[in-house]
Amino acid sequence: MKAVVLDKITEGKDIVLSDVPIPEVRPGWVLIKVKAFGLNHSEKLLRLGEIRADYIQKPIIPGIECVGEIVDPSDSELAVGQKVIALMGGMGRSFHGSYAEYALLPRRSVFTVDSSLSWEALGAVPETYFTAWGSLFECLHLTSDDTLLIRGATCALGYASIQIAKALGCKVIATTHREDKLPLIAEADEAIMDDGRLAGKVHGVTKALDLIGPRNLKNTLTAVEKGGIVCQTGLLGGVYALNGFDPIKDIPNGVYLTGFFSNYPTQQVMDEIFAFLHEKKLIPVSGEVFGFDEIREAVIAQDEGKVNGKIVVTL
Ligand SMILES: NC(=O)c1ccc[n+]([C@@H]2O[C@H](COP(=O)([O-])OP(=O)(O)OC[C@H]3O[C@@H](n4cnc5c(N)ncnc54)[C@H](OP(=O)(O)O)[C@@H]3O)[C@@H](O)[C@H]2O)c1
């Protein structure tokens, strides 16, 4: 089969498709014919640095998510031809991932999908919609009464979160750090420029989804009302941890801080996401779709930040 195989730091321009054997099925693992996969910021982090870490299996086929069909269910109850979605749990890091024609994945990371959406549309869902859903509902307990601030909204996760929150009926305030990108978040009720300080620019925020991360987190905590919740999910600001964080002084009285980590998807949550998409007649949003033979162009587009939204690759 064709696959992208990495063993060292690799820029987009150096991505090639290699011929590798189709993986052999073993108990507890199922073989999937990959129909589409999305590109993720975390794969860029892997390619451009994390690949040096000891805990990364090398060589590694990257890709933390995919959609496809079961071709060999092994000892699982899944049927041949079953439409599935798969993500995380070590995919593309501790075992081979989805930048390939076939993926051998642990049964626990594979979820059935009952949807008539195209492969292209489904390909935008796994990591992005699972993370948006978990952040908004498991962490922020979002309801239609909320005013939701999405900080760093011009990313795949931001666009998906705007779509879900608007469909729920919330008021949405979305931010970008680039003035020319304000039109991209116009689906929000308010689209505002973010220079790192939101004081006086936002009002009545009851929930905040922070996709910039520790670089701005203290400021985000001051932007929500008493009783509000901040969910730290993204790291777009390039700062990954907060030294000197003083919870007593940095978290305002009566404000709550939580974080979301997408490593633990479940069938129940996947079913909830697809039921919501179906009920609200939402088509998952992608920025650009590439063929598998264009994987190099897709990754270059990711490195250069050329695509606004989820990059989906179809096979
Ligand atoms: N917690 C979790 O489990 C989890 C799961 C999935 C993703 N994430 C994180 O969520 C974030 C978004 O992921 P994604 O896959 O949706 O990303 P993505 O679509 O690849 O987004 C990348 C884009 O974000 C934009 N961006 C917006 N505000 C930015 C800022 N302040 N600084 C730098 N770039 C900014 C950049 O475009 P412009 O600069 O042109 O606006 C960049 O092109 C990432 O940090 C990712 O690691 C976390």
Short mmCIF file of C-alpha atoms and ligand atoms in Angstrom, two decimals:
data_model
loop_
_atom_site.label_atom_id
_atom_site.label_comp_id
_atom_site.label_asym_id
_atom_site.label_seq_id
_atom_site.Cartn_x
_atom_site.Cartn_y
_atom_site.Cartn_z
CA MET A 1 0.00 0.00 0.00
CA LYS A 2 1.01 3.65 -0.31
CA ALA A 3 1.76 5.50 2.91
CA VAL A 4 3.67 8.45 4.32
CA VAL A 5 6.44 7.13 6.57
CA LEU A 6 8.44 9.43 8.85
CA ASP A 7 11.60 8.75 10.82
CA LYS A 8 12.99 12.27 11.23
CA ILE A 9 11.96 15.92 11.17
CA THR A 10 10.18 16.38 7.84
CA GLU A 11 8.93 19.56 6.25
CA GLY A 12 5.98 19.49 3.89
CA LYS A 13 8.19 19.79 0.81
CA ASP A 14 9.94 16.52 1.77
CA ILE A 15 6.78 14.42 2.15
CA VAL A 16 6.66 11.40 -0.21
CA LEU A 17 4.44 8.35 -0.59
CA SER A 18 6.28 5.05 0.03
CA ASP A 19 5.30 1.45 -0.72
CA VAL A 20 4.86 -0.54 2.50
CA PRO A 21 3.12 -3.85 3.26
CA ILE A 22 -0.57 -3.82 4.21
CA PRO A 23 -0.49 -4.46 7.97
CA GLU A 24 -1.36 -7.94 9.23
CA VAL A 25 -4.41 -8.17 11.45
CA ARG A 26 -4.01 -9.36 15.04
CA PRO A 27 -6.48 -9.92 17.91
CA GLY A 28 -7.92 -6.73 19.35
CA TRP A 29 -7.02 -4.75 16.19
CA VAL A 30 -9.10 -4.16 13.06
CA LEU A 31 -8.01 -3.35 9.50
CA ILE A 32 -9.60 -0.29 7.90
CA LYS A 33 -9.57 0.83 4.30
CA VAL A 34 -8.98 4.55 4.74
CA LYS A 35 -11.41 6.70 2.72
CA ALA A 36 -10.46 10.12 4.11
CA PHE A 37 -8.41 11.71 6.85
CA GLY A 38 -7.95 15.21 8.16
CA LEU A 39 -4.67 16.97 8.88
CA ASN A 40 -4.10 18.23 12.39
CA HIS A 41 -1.92 20.80 14.09
CA SER A 42 -0.58 18.02 16.33
CA GLU A 43 0.73 16.13 13.27
CA LYS A 44 2.62 19.27 12.28
CA LEU A 45 4.11 19.36 15.79
CA LEU A 46 5.07 15.67 15.38
CA ARG A 47 6.68 16.20 11.96
CA LEU A 48 8.60 19.30 12.93
CA GLY A 49 9.90 18.30 16.37
CA GLU A 50 8.14 15.73 18.54
CA ILE A 51 9.30 12.92 16.21
CA ARG A 52 12.65 13.06 18.04
CA ALA A 53 11.02 11.97 21.31
CA ASP A 54 11.66 8.43 22.60
CA TYR A 55 7.97 7.67 22.99
CA ILE A 56 7.33 8.04 19.24
CA GLN A 57 7.53 4.71 17.41
CA LYS A 58 9.89 5.16 14.45
CA PRO A 59 9.51 4.86 11.57
CA ILE A 60 5.93 6.02 11.98
CA ILE A 61 2.99 6.50 9.62
CA PRO A 62 1.49 9.75 10.99
CA GLY A 63 -2.18 10.63 11.22
CA ILE A 64 -4.28 10.74 14.37
CA GLU A 65 -7.66 10.24 12.69
CA CYS A 66 -9.48 8.78 9.70
CA VAL A 67 -12.79 7.59 8.33
CA GLY A 68 -13.18 4.43 6.29
CA GLU A 69 -14.55 0.92 6.05
CA ILE A 70 -13.71 -2.26 7.91
CA VAL A 71 -11.94 -4.72 5.61
CA ASP A 72 -10.94 -7.21 8.32
CA PRO A 73 -12.75 -7.06 11.69
CA SER A 74 -10.38 -9.63 13.25
CA ASP A 75 -11.91 -10.97 16.50
CA SER A 76 -14.24 -7.96 16.91
CA GLU A 77 -18.01 -7.89 16.35
CA LEU A 78 -17.66 -5.35 13.51
CA ALA A 79 -18.82 -6.35 10.03
CA VAL A 80 -16.84 -6.12 6.80
CA GLY A 81 -17.88 -2.88 5.04
CA GLN A 82 -18.96 -1.17 8.30
CA LYS A 83 -18.45 2.61 8.04
CA VAL A 84 -16.16 3.71 10.87
CA ILE A 85 -14.40 6.70 12.34
CA ALA A 86 -11.12 6.35 14.24
CA LEU A 87 -8.96 8.67 16.26
CA MET A 88 -6.35 9.15 18.96
CA GLY A 89 -5.39 6.62 21.63
CA GLY A 90 -1.78 6.66 20.37
CA MET A 91 -2.65 6.61 16.65
CA GLY A 92 0.16 8.06 14.52
CA ARG A 93 2.47 8.22 17.54
CA SER A 94 2.77 4.90 19.38
CA PHE A 95 1.38 2.90 16.45
CA HIS A 96 0.92 3.64 12.74
CA GLY A 97 -1.77 6.15 11.82
CA SER A 98 -3.87 7.17 8.87
CA TYR A 99 -1.66 8.72 6.16
CA ALA A 100 -2.01 5.37 4.32
CA GLU A 101 -4.37 3.32 2.18
CA TYR A 102 -5.01 0.91 5.08
CA ALA A 103 -4.74 1.37 8.84
CA LEU A 104 -4.50 -1.36 11.48
CA LEU A 105 -6.07 0.15 14.58
CA PRO A 106 -6.99 -1.02 18.08
CA ARG A 107 -10.71 -1.87 18.27
CA ARG A 108 -11.07 0.59 21.18
CA SER A 109 -10.10 3.54 18.92
CA VAL A 110 -12.66 2.67 16.21
CA PHE A 111 -16.30 3.82 16.28
CA THR A 112 -19.19 2.93 14.02
CA VAL A 113 -20.88 5.71 12.04
CA ASP A 114 -24.41 5.78 10.75
CA SER A 115 -24.41 8.73 8.37
CA SER A 116 -25.09 9.48 4.73
CA LEU A 117 -22.51 12.28 4.63
CA SER A 118 -19.89 12.00 1.88
CA TRP A 119 -16.43 10.64 2.78
CA GLU A 120 -15.12 14.13 2.18
CA ALA A 121 -17.52 15.63 4.74
CA LEU A 122 -16.97 12.76 7.20
CA GLY A 123 -13.23 13.29 6.89
CA ALA A 124 -13.57 16.68 8.58
CA VAL A 125 -15.23 15.19 11.66
CA PRO A 126 -13.17 12.87 13.88
CA GLU A 127 -10.63 14.91 15.85
CA THR A 128 -12.06 18.35 15.17
CA TYR A 129 -15.71 17.69 15.98
CA PHE A 130 -14.91 15.34 18.86
CA THR A 131 -12.69 18.02 20.41
CA ALA A 132 -15.20 20.80 19.77
CA TRP A 133 -17.99 18.66 21.23
CA GLY A 134 -16.04 17.61 24.32
CA SER A 135 -14.86 21.15 24.99
CA LEU A 136 -18.31 22.69 24.54
CA PHE A 137 -20.46 20.11 26.31
CA GLU A 138 -18.35 17.91 28.62
CA CYS A 139 -16.22 20.82 29.80
CA LEU A 140 -18.20 24.03 29.30
CA HIS A 141 -21.70 22.58 29.83
CA LEU A 142 -22.82 24.82 26.97
CA THR A 143 -26.52 25.67 26.69
CA SER A 144 -28.47 27.92 24.36
CA ASP A 145 -28.54 30.59 27.10
CA ASP A 146 -24.77 31.02 27.01
CA THR A 147 -22.64 33.71 25.45
CA LEU A 148 -19.62 31.79 24.19
CA LEU A 149 -16.24 33.40 23.55
CA ILE A 150 -14.04 31.45 21.10
CA ARG A 151 -10.51 32.78 21.28
CA GLY A 152 -8.37 31.93 18.23
CA ALA A 153 -11.39 30.99 16.13
CA THR A 154 -9.66 30.94 12.71
CA CYS A 155 -8.68 27.28 12.88
CA ALA A 156 -10.54 24.07 12.09
CA LEU A 157 -11.59 23.68 15.71
CA GLY A 158 -12.75 27.27 15.87
CA TYR A 159 -14.91 27.05 12.75
CA ALA A 160 -16.49 23.78 13.96
CA SER A 161 -17.14 25.26 17.40
CA ILE A 162 -18.82 28.34 15.91
CA GLN A 163 -21.01 26.08 13.76
CA ILE A 164 -22.07 23.86 16.67
CA ALA A 165 -22.66 26.72 19.14
CA LYS A 166 -24.69 28.74 16.62
CA ALA A 167 -26.79 25.67 15.77
CA LEU A 168 -27.43 25.24 19.51
CA GLY A 169 -28.68 28.82 19.70
CA CYS A 170 -25.88 30.49 21.69
CA LYS A 171 -24.57 33.98 21.24
CA VAL A 172 -21.03 33.55 19.90
CA ILE A 173 -18.13 36.00 20.10
CA ALA A 174 -15.17 34.85 18.00
CA THR A 175 -11.69 36.36 17.85
CA THR A 176 -8.83 36.41 15.36
CA HIS A 177 -5.38 37.98 15.50
CA ARG A 178 -5.54 38.94 11.79
CA GLU A 179 -7.83 41.72 10.65
CA ASP A 180 -8.13 40.24 7.14
CA LYS A 181 -9.61 37.08 8.65
CA LEU A 182 -12.55 38.78 10.37
CA PRO A 183 -14.89 37.83 7.46
CA LEU A 184 -14.03 34.13 8.04
CA ILE A 185 -15.66 34.22 11.47
CA ALA A 186 -18.65 36.34 10.44
CA GLU A 187 -21.01 33.46 11.27
CA ALA A 188 -20.40 34.45 14.91
CA ASP A 189 -22.59 37.20 16.37
CA GLU A 190 -19.48 39.29 17.01
CA ALA A 191 -16.14 38.91 15.23
CA ILE A 192 -13.39 40.84 16.98
CA MET A 193 -9.67 41.54 16.67
CA ASP A 194 -7.56 40.05 19.46
CA ASP A 195 -4.29 41.78 20.37
CA GLY A 196 -3.84 39.68 23.52
CA ARG A 197 -6.03 41.85 25.76
CA LEU A 198 -9.80 41.47 25.70
CA ALA A 199 -10.72 43.80 28.58
CA GLY A 200 -13.48 46.14 27.51
CA LYS A 201 -13.92 44.41 24.15
CA VAL A 202 -16.21 41.55 25.25
CA HIS A 203 -19.22 41.63 27.54
CA GLY A 204 -21.51 39.07 29.15
CA VAL A 205 -19.31 36.06 28.37
CA THR A 206 -20.50 33.02 30.35
CA LYS A 207 -18.31 30.37 28.65
CA ALA A 208 -14.95 30.69 26.91
CA LEU A 209 -13.16 28.24 24.63
CA ASP A 210 -9.48 29.19 24.55
CA LEU A 211 -7.63 27.87 21.49
CA ILE A 212 -4.58 30.14 21.88
CA GLY A 213 -3.48 28.52 25.12
CA PRO A 214 -1.21 29.44 28.02
CA ARG A 215 0.10 32.55 26.22
CA ASN A 216 -3.23 34.30 26.81
CA LEU A 217 -4.95 32.12 29.36
CA LYS A 218 -4.69 34.53 32.31
CA ASN A 219 -6.30 37.20 30.17
CA THR A 220 -9.08 34.86 29.03
CA LEU A 221 -9.89 34.13 32.68
CA THR A 222 -10.56 37.83 33.21
CA ALA A 223 -12.89 38.01 30.20
CA VAL A 224 -15.69 35.80 31.61
CA GLU A 225 -18.43 36.73 34.05
CA LYS A 226 -18.51 35.45 37.63
CA GLY A 227 -19.80 31.86 37.51
CA GLY A 228 -18.41 31.44 34.00
CA ILE A 229 -16.18 28.61 32.75
CA VAL A 230 -13.01 28.75 30.68
CA CYS A 231 -11.97 25.65 28.75
CA GLN A 232 -8.34 25.47 27.67
CA THR A 233 -8.19 23.32 24.54
CA GLY A 234 -5.83 24.82 21.95
CA LEU A 235 -2.17 25.80 21.89
CA LEU A 236 -2.04 28.04 18.83
CA GLY A 237 -0.06 30.66 20.74
CA GLY A 238 2.95 28.33 20.81
CA VAL A 239 3.26 28.33 24.62
CA TYR A 240 2.50 24.89 26.04
CA ALA A 241 2.67 25.30 29.82
CA LEU A 242 2.35 28.10 32.32
CA ASN A 243 5.14 28.59 34.79
CA GLY A 244 4.38 30.86 37.69
CA PHE A 245 0.61 30.36 37.37
CA ASP A 246 -0.92 31.48 40.64
CA PRO A 247 -4.43 29.97 40.89
CA ILE A 248 -5.40 32.17 43.83
CA LYS A 249 -4.69 35.41 42.01
CA ASP A 250 -4.92 34.36 38.37
CA ILE A 251 -8.34 32.69 38.48
CA PRO A 252 -10.89 35.37 39.40
CA ASN A 253 -13.21 34.50 42.28
CA GLY A 254 -16.11 32.38 41.10
CA VAL A 255 -14.62 31.67 37.65
CA TYR A 256 -13.95 28.04 36.72
CA LEU A 257 -11.06 26.66 34.68
CA THR A 258 -11.11 23.33 32.86
CA GLY A 259 -9.23 21.70 30.00
CA PHE A 260 -10.07 19.19 27.30
CA PHE A 261 -7.84 16.38 25.99
CA SER A 262 -9.19 14.43 23.01
CA ASN A 263 -7.47 11.17 23.86
CA TYR A 264 -10.55 9.38 25.15
CA PRO A 265 -13.29 9.25 22.49
CA THR A 266 -16.30 7.00 23.07
CA GLN A 267 -19.01 5.50 20.86
CA GLN A 268 -21.65 7.36 22.89
CA VAL A 269 -20.13 10.76 22.16
CA MET A 270 -19.66 9.91 18.47
CA ASP A 271 -23.33 8.94 18.29
CA GLU A 272 -24.31 12.24 19.98
CA ILE A 273 -22.23 14.25 17.50
CA PHE A 274 -23.76 12.58 14.45
CA ALA A 275 -27.28 12.84 15.90
CA PHE A 276 -26.72 16.59 16.39
CA LEU A 277 -25.27 17.09 12.89
CA HIS A 278 -28.22 15.19 11.44
CA GLU A 279 -30.87 16.97 13.53
CA LYS A 280 -29.45 20.43 12.76
CA LYS A 281 -28.74 19.50 9.12
CA LEU A 282 -25.10 20.56 9.46
CA ILE A 283 -22.42 19.70 6.92
CA PRO A 284 -19.02 19.43 8.64
CA VAL A 285 -16.83 22.29 7.51
CA SER A 286 -13.52 21.80 5.71
CA GLY A 287 -11.12 24.36 4.30
CA GLU A 288 -9.73 22.42 1.34
CA VAL A 289 -9.81 18.84 0.05
CA PHE A 290 -6.80 17.11 -1.53
CA GLY A 291 -6.37 13.69 -3.16
CA PHE A 292 -3.96 11.21 -1.53
CA ASP A 293 -1.55 11.67 -4.45
CA GLU A 294 -1.52 15.37 -3.48
CA ILE A 295 -0.50 14.68 0.15
CA ARG A 296 2.71 16.68 -0.27
CA GLU A 297 0.74 19.73 -1.44
CA ALA A 298 -1.70 19.24 1.44
CA VAL A 299 1.09 19.20 4.03
CA ILE A 300 2.85 22.18 2.42
CA ALA A 301 -0.46 24.05 2.56
CA GLN A 302 -0.63 23.17 6.27
CA ASP A 303 2.96 24.32 6.92
CA GLU A 304 2.34 27.58 5.10
CA GLY A 305 -1.01 28.16 6.83
CA LYS A 306 -2.63 28.61 3.42
CA VAL A 307 -5.88 26.81 4.17
CA ASN A 308 -8.58 28.32 6.34
CA GLY A 309 -10.11 25.35 8.12
CA LYS A 310 -9.72 21.62 8.10
CA ILE A 311 -7.50 20.11 5.43
CA VAL A 312 -9.11 16.84 4.32
CA VAL A 313 -7.38 14.21 2.19
CA THR A 314 -9.55 11.68 0.33
CA LEU A 315 -8.48 8.29 -1.00
N1 LIG B 1 -6.89 19.63 23.51
C1 LIG B 1 -6.99 18.76 22.51
O1 LIG B 1 -7.18 17.56 22.71
C2 LIG B 1 -6.87 19.28 21.11
C3 LIG B 1 -7.45 18.59 20.04
C4 LIG B 1 -7.37 19.13 18.76
C5 LIG B 1 -6.69 20.32 18.55
N2 LIG B 1 -6.12 20.93 19.61
C6 LIG B 1 -5.40 22.21 19.43
O2 LIG B 1 -6.32 23.18 19.00
C7 LIG B 1 -5.66 24.12 18.18
C8 LIG B 1 -6.39 24.22 16.87
O3 LIG B 1 -6.22 22.99 16.18
P1 LIG B 1 -6.66 22.86 14.68
O4 LIG B 1 -6.30 21.48 14.23
O5 LIG B 1 -8.06 23.33 14.56
O6 LIG B 1 -5.66 23.90 14.01
P2 LIG B 1 -5.54 24.32 12.48
O7 LIG B 1 -6.83 24.25 11.77
O8 LIG B 1 -4.36 23.62 11.90
O9 LIG B 1 -5.22 25.85 12.69
C9 LIG B 1 -4.03 26.42 12.42
C10 LIG B 1 -4.34 27.89 12.18
O10 LIG B 1 -4.71 28.54 13.39
C11 LIG B 1 -4.64 29.92 13.13
N3 LIG B 1 -4.51 30.73 14.32
C12 LIG B 1 -5.56 31.37 14.87
N4 LIG B 1 -5.17 32.09 15.90
C13 LIG B 1 -3.83 31.93 16.02
C14 LIG B 1 -2.85 32.46 16.91
N5 LIG B 1 -3.14 33.32 17.89
N6 LIG B 1 -1.59 32.09 16.75
C15 LIG B 1 -1.25 31.25 15.76
N7 LIG B 1 -2.14 30.73 14.89
C16 LIG B 1 -3.42 31.09 15.02
C17 LIG B 1 -3.45 30.06 12.17
O11 LIG B 1 -3.90 30.87 11.12
P3 LIG B 1 -3.78 32.45 11.23
O12 LIG B 1 -2.61 32.78 12.07
O13 LIG B 1 -3.61 32.89 9.82
O14 LIG B 1 -5.06 32.90 11.82
C18 LIG B 1 -3.18 28.65 11.66
O15 LIG B 1 -3.16 28.59 10.25
C19 LIG B 1 -4.23 23.64 18.05
O16 LIG B 1 -3.42 24.30 18.99
C20 LIG B 1 -4.31 22.17 18.38
O17 LIG B 1 -3.08 21.66 18.84
C21 LIG B 1 -6.19 20.46 20.87
#
